[in-house]
Amino acid sequence: METTRTEITGESHVGIGVGRTHHEVVIIGGGTGGITVASQLLRAREGMDIAVIEPSTEHYYQPLWTLVGGGIYPKERSRRSEISVMPDGVEWIRERATHVDPDRQIVETGSGRKVGYDFLVVAPGLTIDWGGVKGLKETVGRNGVCSIYDYEQAEVVSQMLHEFEGGEAYFTSPATPIKCGGAPQKIMWLADDLWRRRKVRDRTEITFATAGTVIFGVPGFKEALEELVEEREIHTLFEHHLVEIRPEQREAVFAPLAPDGETEVRSYDLLHVTPPMKAPDFVSGSTLAHAEGESKGWMNVDIHTLQHPDYPNVFGVGDVAALPTAKTGAAVRKQAPVVAGNLLRVADGGTLGDDASRYDGYSSCPIVTGYGRLILAEFGYDNEPMPTFPFDQTKERRSMYILKKYGLPPLYWNLMLKGRA
Ligand code: FAD
């Protein structure tokens, strides 16, 4: 994987794996969080010595996968080459981080290379646990089982929704934290709308099967979505999570979460699965992670400064971090300046006192409720609503759909990843 050349693409100047053993800043992950933080650091401090460890040659704007699943965009619209988003001046180590030793300030990569750092930003996202549901790995993409939680699979979802001829349709949400908590139902609302247009809805029963106790946790949006559930005749199965798929029998097994609950075995014709998710192994197996409690395995950071409580030179951003808010790209947009600002403060010899940058838990979930309709849920810690617009955001609106479809992708590629938003 490693090369010793310097890649020059147009204006961009990115050194690939030129083999240095120490950097002022090492960022693990060149996804939404890693690239945004790198760009912001370089904007604040030109020439800063930053290495990004990222194995993938592709970068994905994952929020589009819901629209890909609905057949609104081809999947390719969500993908760009990693080199095209890597900020000028960083060294890209095209490898996977496999171990972090925060006491010795070293990251080890898949090839055994050891990279030292003064500051570490941990941004590897989360791991989709396809093996966490029995039968899922072998079945996804076939026999009516599909998922938008993967670049290739998202397109299969669209195919299955468009070819569906009616029957029992299930949309699941697991018992683990997930990225974009609204996505499991967004694809359901699109399916409902599509099947009404295709005139198969009257011979279809839709069930939203979730480990949660409610359809959405934020007051105001919860009630609005409950009304929609009623109006569009959606069945619900709360406090149950999918544990097994029996493809031959076309059966889905849901285990109860409540102690007095019962296992439900349901027949399906279409099963859209949101798989369980977990922190990457190299994080959960390290001293960077919470050792116990509800957040066990996820990266331990101060929920406001995003600094590790035991290692002041280590920061976390994005899905990997144990933060009591929704894991979204929108949250990353607010976290990145906090990480960059606080890292520079510490680099300049400061501590994170009252003048530290603070993250308020902001996250946003654009809940697509149909083709051309969307409820924009924005909230912070404690599910506190944090609306951007001066109108009732709990209502379905075309303008918010237009924002998601046409406004947010260029904002992401042209501003956020460049450290300008
Ligand atoms: P990612 O962007 O996933 O990046 C992680 C990077 O780390 C990847 O490039 C990966 O290759 C790399 N990596 C992994 N392991 C290692 C390792 N060991 N070493 C080095 N690098 C590693 N967000 C919204 O704001 N709005 C939405 O509407 C929305 N909808 C979504 C719909 C779907 C279907 C999905 C899947 C996501 C959605 N999101 C949405 C969530 C959003 O995409 C994520 O929250 C965001 O990408 C998190 O950024 P991140 O940097 O933490 O992780």
Short mmCIF file of C-alpha atoms and ligand atoms in Angstrom, two decimals:
data_model
loop_
_atom_site.label_atom_id
_atom_site.label_comp_id
_atom_site.label_asym_id
_atom_site.label_seq_id
_atom_site.Cartn_x
_atom_site.Cartn_y
_atom_site.Cartn_z
CA MET A 1 0.00 0.00 0.00
CA GLU A 2 2.69 2.40 0.97
CA THR A 3 4.38 4.38 -1.75
CA THR A 4 7.24 6.83 -1.59
CA ARG A 5 5.97 9.35 -4.06
CA THR A 6 4.26 12.64 -3.63
CA GLU A 7 0.97 12.72 -5.45
CA ILE A 8 0.14 15.93 -7.27
CA THR A 9 -3.43 16.31 -8.47
CA GLY A 10 -4.18 19.71 -9.94
CA GLU A 11 -3.66 22.23 -7.18
CA SER A 12 -3.49 19.59 -4.51
CA HIS A 13 -0.24 18.48 -2.95
CA VAL A 14 -0.62 15.46 -0.75
CA GLY A 15 2.29 13.33 0.38
CA ILE A 16 1.36 9.66 0.40
CA GLY A 17 3.11 7.46 2.94
CA VAL A 18 6.47 9.18 2.61
CA GLY A 19 7.51 7.26 5.68
CA ARG A 20 8.08 9.79 8.46
CA THR A 21 7.90 8.31 11.93
CA HIS A 22 6.56 11.30 13.86
CA HIS A 23 4.01 14.06 13.24
CA GLU A 24 2.78 16.96 15.27
CA VAL A 25 -0.81 15.84 14.66
CA VAL A 26 -1.95 12.37 13.65
CA ILE A 27 -5.59 11.94 12.63
CA ILE A 28 -7.00 8.42 12.46
CA GLY A 29 -9.70 8.34 9.77
CA GLY A 30 -10.13 10.42 6.64
CA GLY A 31 -13.92 10.45 6.72
CA THR A 32 -16.22 13.34 7.58
CA GLY A 33 -14.61 14.14 10.95
CA GLY A 34 -10.97 13.51 10.08
CA ILE A 35 -10.92 15.58 6.90
CA THR A 36 -12.92 18.45 8.40
CA VAL A 37 -10.62 18.71 11.44
CA ALA A 38 -7.49 18.49 9.25
CA SER A 39 -8.79 21.31 7.03
CA GLN A 40 -9.68 23.50 9.99
CA LEU A 41 -6.29 23.00 11.63
CA LEU A 42 -4.50 23.91 8.40
CA ARG A 43 -6.68 26.99 7.93
CA ALA A 44 -5.80 28.13 11.44
CA ARG A 45 -2.13 27.18 11.23
CA GLU A 46 -0.64 27.02 7.75
CA GLY A 47 2.04 24.40 7.33
CA MET A 48 1.09 22.42 10.42
CA ASP A 49 2.58 18.92 10.32
CA ILE A 50 -0.45 16.63 10.02
CA ALA A 51 -0.74 12.99 8.96
CA VAL A 52 -4.06 11.31 8.20
CA ILE A 53 -4.19 7.53 8.54
CA GLU A 54 -6.92 6.28 6.18
CA PRO A 55 -6.95 2.96 4.31
CA SER A 56 -9.76 3.73 1.85
CA THR A 57 -9.13 5.29 -1.55
CA GLU A 58 -12.74 6.49 -1.59
CA HIS A 59 -14.61 9.03 0.53
CA TYR A 60 -18.39 8.81 0.95
CA TYR A 61 -21.08 11.36 1.70
CA GLN A 62 -23.20 8.78 3.49
CA PRO A 63 -26.35 10.91 4.04
CA LEU A 64 -27.08 10.41 0.33
CA TRP A 65 -27.45 6.65 0.80
CA THR A 66 -31.03 7.14 2.02
CA LEU A 67 -31.84 8.93 -1.24
CA VAL A 68 -29.95 6.26 -3.20
CA GLY A 69 -32.16 3.67 -1.45
CA GLY A 70 -35.20 5.62 -2.60
CA GLY A 71 -33.90 5.68 -6.20
CA ILE A 72 -33.49 9.46 -6.13
CA TYR A 73 -29.75 9.51 -6.81
CA PRO A 74 -27.32 6.95 -8.27
CA LYS A 75 -24.88 5.75 -5.63
CA GLU A 76 -21.91 7.27 -7.45
CA ARG A 77 -23.12 10.75 -6.45
CA SER A 78 -22.15 9.94 -2.85
CA ARG A 79 -18.53 9.01 -3.64
CA ARG A 80 -15.35 10.90 -4.44
CA SER A 81 -11.74 9.81 -4.43
CA GLU A 82 -10.06 10.19 -1.05
CA ILE A 83 -7.20 12.11 -2.60
CA SER A 84 -9.61 14.74 -3.91
CA VAL A 85 -10.78 15.56 -0.37
CA MET A 86 -7.39 15.30 1.37
CA PRO A 87 -6.34 18.86 2.25
CA ASP A 88 -3.16 20.22 0.66
CA GLY A 89 -0.14 19.71 2.84
CA VAL A 90 -1.18 16.66 4.89
CA GLU A 91 0.64 13.36 4.70
CA TRP A 92 -1.79 10.59 3.84
CA ILE A 93 -0.79 7.26 5.36
CA ARG A 94 -2.84 4.86 3.29
CA GLU A 95 -3.19 2.21 5.96
CA ARG A 96 -5.45 1.06 8.74
CA ALA A 97 -4.68 1.97 12.35
CA THR A 98 -4.58 -1.24 14.36
CA HIS A 99 -3.36 -0.14 17.77
CA VAL A 100 -2.99 3.04 19.78
CA ASP A 101 -0.62 3.42 22.71
CA PRO A 102 -1.57 6.77 24.23
CA ASP A 103 1.07 6.48 26.96
CA ARG A 104 3.90 6.22 24.42
CA GLN A 105 2.03 8.44 21.93
CA ILE A 106 2.23 5.93 19.11
CA VAL A 107 -0.24 4.61 16.54
CA GLU A 108 0.52 1.28 14.92
CA THR A 109 -0.73 0.46 11.43
CA GLY A 110 -1.61 -2.76 9.62
CA SER A 111 1.87 -3.11 8.16
CA GLY A 112 3.44 -2.78 11.61
CA ARG A 113 4.56 0.78 11.04
CA LYS A 114 4.71 2.94 14.18
CA VAL A 115 3.73 6.58 13.88
CA GLY A 116 4.46 8.92 16.80
CA TYR A 117 2.43 12.03 17.52
CA ASP A 118 2.26 15.08 19.75
CA PHE A 119 -1.52 15.28 19.28
CA LEU A 120 -3.95 12.59 18.23
CA VAL A 121 -7.42 13.03 16.74
CA VAL A 122 -9.43 9.80 16.71
CA ALA A 123 -11.99 9.82 13.87
CA PRO A 124 -12.42 6.27 12.49
CA GLY A 125 -16.24 6.37 12.60
CA LEU A 126 -17.96 3.20 13.72
CA THR A 127 -18.02 -0.42 12.59
CA ILE A 128 -21.17 -1.92 11.11
CA ASP A 129 -21.65 -5.27 12.81
CA TRP A 130 -23.11 -7.29 9.91
CA GLY A 131 -22.39 -10.45 11.92
CA GLY A 132 -24.46 -9.17 14.84
CA VAL A 133 -27.71 -10.56 13.38
CA LYS A 134 -27.67 -14.27 12.59
CA GLY A 135 -28.07 -14.84 8.85
CA LEU A 136 -27.77 -11.17 7.86
CA LYS A 137 -24.31 -11.23 6.28
CA GLU A 138 -25.24 -14.17 4.07
CA THR A 139 -28.64 -12.78 3.08
CA VAL A 140 -28.35 -9.02 2.66
CA GLY A 141 -28.99 -7.97 -0.92
CA ARG A 142 -31.03 -11.10 -1.71
CA ASN A 143 -34.41 -12.68 -0.97
CA GLY A 144 -36.08 -9.48 0.12
CA VAL A 145 -33.41 -8.47 2.67
CA CYS A 146 -31.74 -5.11 2.13
CA SER A 147 -29.99 -2.20 3.88
CA ILE A 148 -29.03 1.38 3.07
CA TYR A 149 -26.11 1.16 5.50
CA ASP A 150 -23.63 0.28 2.76
CA TYR A 151 -22.59 1.99 -0.47
CA GLU A 152 -23.24 -1.02 -2.75
CA GLN A 153 -26.31 -2.22 -0.89
CA ALA A 154 -28.11 1.14 -0.98
CA GLU A 155 -28.77 0.67 -4.70
CA VAL A 156 -30.16 -2.82 -4.08
CA VAL A 157 -32.66 -1.26 -1.66
CA SER A 158 -33.94 0.96 -4.47
CA GLN A 159 -34.30 -2.05 -6.77
CA MET A 160 -36.22 -4.05 -4.16
CA LEU A 161 -38.53 -1.15 -3.28
CA HIS A 162 -39.29 -0.52 -6.95
CA GLU A 163 -39.95 -4.20 -7.69
CA PHE A 164 -41.98 -4.93 -4.54
CA GLU A 165 -45.41 -6.32 -5.31
CA GLY A 166 -46.90 -6.11 -1.83
CA GLY A 167 -46.93 -8.19 1.35
CA GLU A 168 -45.35 -7.81 4.79
CA ALA A 169 -42.58 -5.19 4.92
CA TYR A 170 -40.42 -4.66 8.00
CA PHE A 171 -38.01 -1.80 8.73
CA THR A 172 -35.75 -2.43 11.72
CA SER A 173 -33.65 -0.38 14.13
CA PRO A 174 -31.18 -2.14 16.48
CA ALA A 175 -30.38 -1.97 20.19
CA THR A 176 -26.92 -0.38 19.72
CA PRO A 177 -26.08 3.26 19.04
CA ILE A 178 -26.21 3.83 15.27
CA LYS A 179 -25.21 6.55 12.85
CA CYS A 180 -28.11 8.70 11.79
CA GLY A 181 -30.79 7.41 14.12
CA GLY A 182 -33.48 8.69 11.74
CA ALA A 183 -32.32 6.73 8.67
CA PRO A 184 -34.13 3.46 9.58
CA GLN A 185 -37.45 5.29 9.35
CA LYS A 186 -36.55 7.68 6.51
CA ILE A 187 -36.28 4.75 4.11
CA MET A 188 -39.59 3.44 5.44
CA TRP A 189 -41.36 6.73 4.68
CA LEU A 190 -39.91 6.72 1.16
CA ALA A 191 -41.07 3.12 0.68
CA ASP A 192 -44.57 4.01 1.92
CA ASP A 193 -44.80 6.92 -0.51
CA LEU A 194 -43.37 4.94 -3.43
CA TRP A 195 -45.72 2.01 -2.86
CA ARG A 196 -48.72 4.36 -2.76
CA ARG A 197 -47.60 5.83 -6.09
CA ARG A 198 -47.03 2.35 -7.52
CA LYS A 199 -50.44 1.26 -6.19
CA VAL A 200 -49.09 -1.64 -4.14
CA ARG A 201 -49.57 -0.02 -0.74
CA ASP A 202 -53.14 -1.31 -0.34
CA ARG A 203 -51.82 -4.87 -0.41
CA THR A 204 -48.88 -4.09 1.90
CA GLU A 205 -48.51 -4.00 5.68
CA ILE A 206 -45.58 -1.90 6.93
CA THR A 207 -44.07 -2.44 10.39
CA PHE A 208 -41.40 -0.31 12.04
CA ALA A 209 -39.61 -2.68 14.44
CA THR A 210 -37.29 -0.86 16.81
CA ALA A 211 -35.37 -1.47 20.01
CA GLY A 212 -36.49 2.01 21.08
CA THR A 213 -39.55 2.79 23.16
CA VAL A 214 -40.75 5.59 20.87
CA ILE A 215 -40.55 6.47 17.17
CA PHE A 216 -38.19 9.43 17.82
CA GLY A 217 -36.77 10.71 21.10
CA VAL A 218 -37.02 14.48 20.71
CA PRO A 219 -40.25 16.09 22.00
CA GLY A 220 -42.21 17.89 19.31
CA PHE A 221 -40.79 15.69 16.55
CA LYS A 222 -41.94 12.60 18.45
CA GLU A 223 -45.57 13.72 18.39
CA ALA A 224 -45.38 14.83 14.75
CA LEU A 225 -44.01 11.44 13.71
CA GLU A 226 -46.55 9.57 15.84
CA GLU A 227 -49.27 11.38 13.92
CA LEU A 228 -47.71 10.30 10.65
CA VAL A 229 -47.54 6.68 11.87
CA GLU A 230 -51.25 6.87 12.55
CA GLU A 231 -52.16 8.66 9.33
CA ARG A 232 -50.09 6.39 7.05
CA GLU A 233 -51.16 3.20 8.81
CA ILE A 234 -47.74 2.02 9.93
CA HIS A 235 -47.58 -0.77 12.51
CA THR A 236 -44.97 -0.55 15.26
CA LEU A 237 -43.07 -3.13 17.28
CA PHE A 238 -41.23 -1.33 20.09
CA GLU A 239 -38.54 -2.64 22.43
CA HIS A 240 -37.64 -5.50 20.09
CA HIS A 241 -34.49 -5.99 18.07
CA LEU A 242 -33.77 -8.25 15.13
CA VAL A 243 -31.53 -11.15 16.17
CA GLU A 244 -31.97 -13.68 13.37
CA ILE A 245 -33.06 -13.95 9.75
CA ARG A 246 -34.27 -17.32 8.44
CA PRO A 247 -34.17 -16.72 4.70
CA GLU A 248 -35.60 -20.10 3.68
CA GLN A 249 -38.74 -19.53 5.71
CA ARG A 250 -38.63 -15.76 5.15
CA GLU A 251 -38.84 -15.25 8.90
CA ALA A 252 -37.36 -12.54 11.08
CA VAL A 253 -36.78 -13.17 14.78
CA PHE A 254 -37.10 -10.20 17.12
CA ALA A 255 -35.89 -10.52 20.73
CA PRO A 256 -37.54 -8.43 23.45
CA LEU A 257 -35.63 -5.86 25.48
CA ALA A 258 -38.14 -5.58 28.28
CA PRO A 259 -37.73 -8.40 30.86
CA ASP A 260 -41.37 -9.44 30.49
CA GLY A 261 -41.36 -9.13 26.69
CA GLU A 262 -41.71 -12.03 24.27
CA THR A 263 -39.74 -13.13 21.24
CA GLU A 264 -41.61 -12.35 18.03
CA VAL A 265 -41.14 -14.43 14.90
CA ARG A 266 -42.56 -12.55 11.92
CA SER A 267 -42.92 -13.53 8.26
CA TYR A 268 -41.62 -10.95 5.85
CA ASP A 269 -41.68 -10.29 2.13
CA LEU A 270 -39.31 -7.35 2.43
CA LEU A 271 -36.96 -6.74 5.36
CA HIS A 272 -34.96 -3.53 5.52
CA VAL A 273 -32.29 -3.99 8.18
CA THR A 274 -30.38 -1.36 10.12
CA PRO A 275 -27.58 -3.55 11.49
CA PRO A 276 -26.10 -3.26 14.99
CA MET A 277 -23.04 -1.01 15.18
CA LYS A 278 -20.02 -0.79 17.47
CA ALA A 279 -16.80 1.13 18.00
CA PRO A 280 -13.80 -0.07 15.95
CA ASP A 281 -11.86 -2.83 17.77
CA PHE A 282 -8.63 -0.84 18.04
CA VAL A 283 -10.58 1.77 20.04
CA SER A 284 -12.73 -0.50 22.20
CA GLY A 285 -9.68 -2.57 23.08
CA SER A 286 -7.63 0.42 24.17
CA THR A 287 -7.44 2.74 27.16
CA LEU A 288 -9.07 5.40 24.98
CA ALA A 289 -12.44 3.71 25.45
CA HIS A 290 -14.88 3.66 28.35
CA ALA A 291 -14.03 0.50 30.31
CA GLU A 292 -17.55 -0.02 31.61
CA GLY A 293 -21.07 1.36 31.75
CA GLU A 294 -23.49 2.23 28.99
CA SER A 295 -20.74 3.66 26.77
CA LYS A 296 -18.40 0.70 27.18
CA GLY A 297 -16.11 0.39 24.16
CA TRP A 298 -16.89 3.82 22.70
CA MET A 299 -14.24 6.53 22.90
CA ASN A 300 -14.12 8.42 26.17
CA VAL A 301 -14.12 12.21 25.71
CA ASP A 302 -15.33 15.16 27.72
CA ILE A 303 -18.73 15.73 26.13
CA HIS A 304 -18.12 19.47 25.82
CA THR A 305 -14.38 19.88 25.06
CA LEU A 306 -14.06 16.53 23.20
CA GLN A 307 -10.70 15.99 24.92
CA HIS A 308 -9.85 12.60 26.44
CA PRO A 309 -10.09 12.88 30.24
CA ASP A 310 -6.78 11.06 30.87
CA TYR A 311 -4.80 12.09 27.79
CA PRO A 312 -4.98 15.86 27.24
CA ASN A 313 -3.28 15.52 23.84
CA VAL A 314 -5.96 13.17 22.51
CA PHE A 315 -9.30 14.29 21.04
CA GLY A 316 -12.23 12.39 19.56
CA VAL A 317 -14.67 13.45 16.86
CA GLY A 318 -17.62 11.87 15.08
CA ASP A 319 -19.34 8.52 15.38
CA VAL A 320 -16.62 6.87 17.50
CA ALA A 321 -17.10 9.26 20.40
CA ALA A 322 -19.36 8.39 23.36
CA LEU A 323 -21.57 11.47 23.21
CA PRO A 324 -25.19 11.48 24.39
CA THR A 325 -26.53 12.83 21.11
CA ALA A 326 -27.24 11.52 17.61
CA LYS A 327 -24.24 10.39 15.56
CA THR A 328 -24.48 12.46 12.37
CA GLY A 329 -22.39 14.45 9.93
CA ALA A 330 -24.28 17.51 11.11
CA ALA A 331 -22.97 16.84 14.63
CA VAL A 332 -19.44 16.51 13.22
CA ARG A 333 -19.81 19.95 11.60
CA LYS A 334 -20.22 21.44 15.09
CA GLN A 335 -17.67 19.18 16.77
CA ALA A 336 -14.79 19.79 14.33
CA PRO A 337 -14.17 23.46 15.23
CA VAL A 338 -14.28 22.52 18.93
CA VAL A 339 -11.61 19.84 18.41
CA ALA A 340 -9.43 22.06 16.22
CA GLY A 341 -9.75 25.06 18.56
CA ASN A 342 -9.06 23.09 21.73
CA LEU A 343 -6.17 21.15 20.21
CA LEU A 344 -4.47 24.40 19.20
CA ARG A 345 -5.09 25.86 22.66
CA VAL A 346 -3.33 22.90 24.27
CA ALA A 347 -0.57 22.99 21.62
CA ASP A 348 0.07 26.60 22.59
CA GLY A 349 0.59 25.55 26.19
CA GLY A 350 -2.92 26.36 27.42
CA THR A 351 -5.41 24.28 29.33
CA LEU A 352 -9.09 23.87 28.63
CA GLY A 353 -10.65 26.13 31.22
CA ASP A 354 -13.60 28.47 30.89
CA ASP A 355 -12.31 29.81 27.58
CA ALA A 356 -12.30 26.37 25.94
CA SER A 357 -14.46 25.76 22.87
CA ARG A 358 -17.50 23.77 23.91
CA TYR A 359 -19.77 21.43 21.98
CA ASP A 360 -23.43 21.64 22.98
CA GLY A 361 -24.51 18.27 21.56
CA TYR A 362 -26.01 19.78 18.38
CA SER A 363 -27.15 17.19 15.89
CA SER A 364 -29.57 17.22 13.06
CA CYS A 365 -31.70 14.55 11.48
CA PRO A 366 -33.40 15.46 8.22
CA ILE A 367 -36.28 12.97 8.37
CA VAL A 368 -37.39 12.42 4.80
CA THR A 369 -41.09 11.60 5.12
CA GLY A 370 -41.79 11.08 1.42
CA TYR A 371 -40.66 12.15 -2.05
CA GLY A 372 -40.53 15.95 -1.71
CA ARG A 373 -41.28 16.09 2.04
CA LEU A 374 -39.02 16.34 5.06
CA ILE A 375 -39.09 17.18 8.77
CA LEU A 376 -35.81 18.78 9.83
CA ALA A 377 -35.15 17.71 13.43
CA GLU A 378 -32.36 19.69 15.10
CA PHE A 379 -31.52 19.20 18.76
CA GLY A 380 -28.73 19.17 21.34
CA TYR A 381 -27.91 17.42 24.61
CA ASP A 382 -30.93 16.36 26.65
CA ASN A 383 -32.95 16.32 23.41
CA GLU A 384 -33.24 20.10 23.60
CA PRO A 385 -34.68 21.33 20.26
CA MET A 386 -32.20 23.65 18.47
CA PRO A 387 -34.03 24.90 15.36
CA THR A 388 -32.12 26.89 12.72
CA PHE A 389 -35.17 28.29 10.94
CA PRO A 390 -37.81 30.72 12.24
CA PHE A 391 -40.74 28.39 11.50
CA ASP A 392 -42.25 25.26 13.00
CA GLN A 393 -39.73 22.60 12.05
CA THR A 394 -41.95 19.75 13.25
CA LYS A 395 -44.03 20.17 10.06
CA GLU A 396 -43.25 18.32 6.83
CA ARG A 397 -41.86 20.80 4.30
CA ARG A 398 -40.84 20.74 0.67
CA SER A 399 -38.24 23.46 1.28
CA MET A 400 -36.38 21.24 3.77
CA TYR A 401 -36.42 18.36 1.27
CA ILE A 402 -34.90 20.67 -1.35
CA LEU A 403 -32.26 21.65 1.22
CA LYS A 404 -31.31 18.01 1.80
CA LYS A 405 -31.42 17.00 -1.84
CA TYR A 406 -29.70 19.99 -3.43
CA GLY A 407 -28.28 22.22 -0.66
CA LEU A 408 -26.46 19.94 1.76
CA PRO A 409 -24.28 17.91 -0.68
CA PRO A 410 -22.45 20.99 -2.07
CA LEU A 411 -22.22 22.40 1.47
CA TYR A 412 -20.48 19.17 2.45
CA TRP A 413 -18.05 18.84 -0.47
CA ASN A 414 -17.25 22.50 -1.04
CA LEU A 415 -17.39 24.05 2.41
CA MET A 416 -17.40 21.59 5.31
CA LEU A 417 -14.60 19.30 4.08
CA LYS A 418 -12.55 22.38 3.24
CA GLY A 419 -12.88 23.67 6.79
CA ARG A 420 -15.12 26.58 5.75
CA ALA A 421 -18.43 25.57 7.36
P1 FAD B 1 -16.96 8.40 8.73
O1 FAD B 1 -17.38 9.56 7.90
O2 FAD B 1 -17.66 7.11 8.54
O3 FAD B 1 -15.40 8.22 8.49
C1 FAD B 1 -14.62 7.26 9.16
C2 FAD B 1 -13.36 7.05 8.32
O4 FAD B 1 -12.41 6.30 9.10
C3 FAD B 1 -13.62 6.25 7.05
O5 FAD B 1 -13.06 6.91 5.95
C4 FAD B 1 -12.94 4.91 7.32
O6 FAD B 1 -12.41 4.32 6.14
C5 FAD B 1 -11.84 5.30 8.28
N1 FAD B 1 -11.39 4.21 9.17
C6 FAD B 1 -12.15 3.23 9.72
N2 FAD B 1 -11.37 2.44 10.48
C7 FAD B 1 -10.12 2.94 10.41
C8 FAD B 1 -8.87 2.55 10.98
N3 FAD B 1 -8.76 1.47 11.75
N4 FAD B 1 -7.76 3.29 10.68
C9 FAD B 1 -7.86 4.39 9.89
N5 FAD B 1 -9.02 4.80 9.32
C10 FAD B 1 -10.13 4.08 9.58
N6 FAD B 1 -25.57 12.37 8.86
C11 FAD B 1 -26.22 13.55 8.74
O7 FAD B 1 -25.73 14.56 9.22
N7 FAD B 1 -27.43 13.64 8.08
C12 FAD B 1 -28.00 12.56 7.50
O8 FAD B 1 -29.06 12.67 6.90
C13 FAD B 1 -27.32 11.31 7.59
N8 FAD B 1 -27.86 10.21 7.03
C14 FAD B 1 -27.15 9.05 7.03
C15 FAD B 1 -27.67 7.95 6.36
C16 FAD B 1 -26.96 6.77 6.30
C17 FAD B 1 -27.56 5.59 5.59
C18 FAD B 1 -25.68 6.68 6.91
C19 FAD B 1 -24.88 5.40 6.80
C20 FAD B 1 -25.15 7.75 7.59
C21 FAD B 1 -25.88 8.95 7.67
N9 FAD B 1 -25.40 10.06 8.36
C22 FAD B 1 -26.07 11.24 8.30
C23 FAD B 1 -24.28 9.91 9.31
C24 FAD B 1 -22.93 10.46 8.85
O9 FAD B 1 -22.58 9.94 7.59
C25 FAD B 1 -21.87 10.08 9.89
O10 FAD B 1 -22.33 10.44 11.17
C26 FAD B 1 -20.55 10.76 9.62
O11 FAD B 1 -20.02 10.32 8.39
C27 FAD B 1 -19.57 10.48 10.75
O12 FAD B 1 -18.28 10.93 10.45
P2 FAD B 1 -16.99 10.15 11.00
O13 FAD B 1 -15.80 10.89 10.53
O14 FAD B 1 -17.15 9.87 12.44
O15 FAD B 1 -17.07 8.73 10.28
#
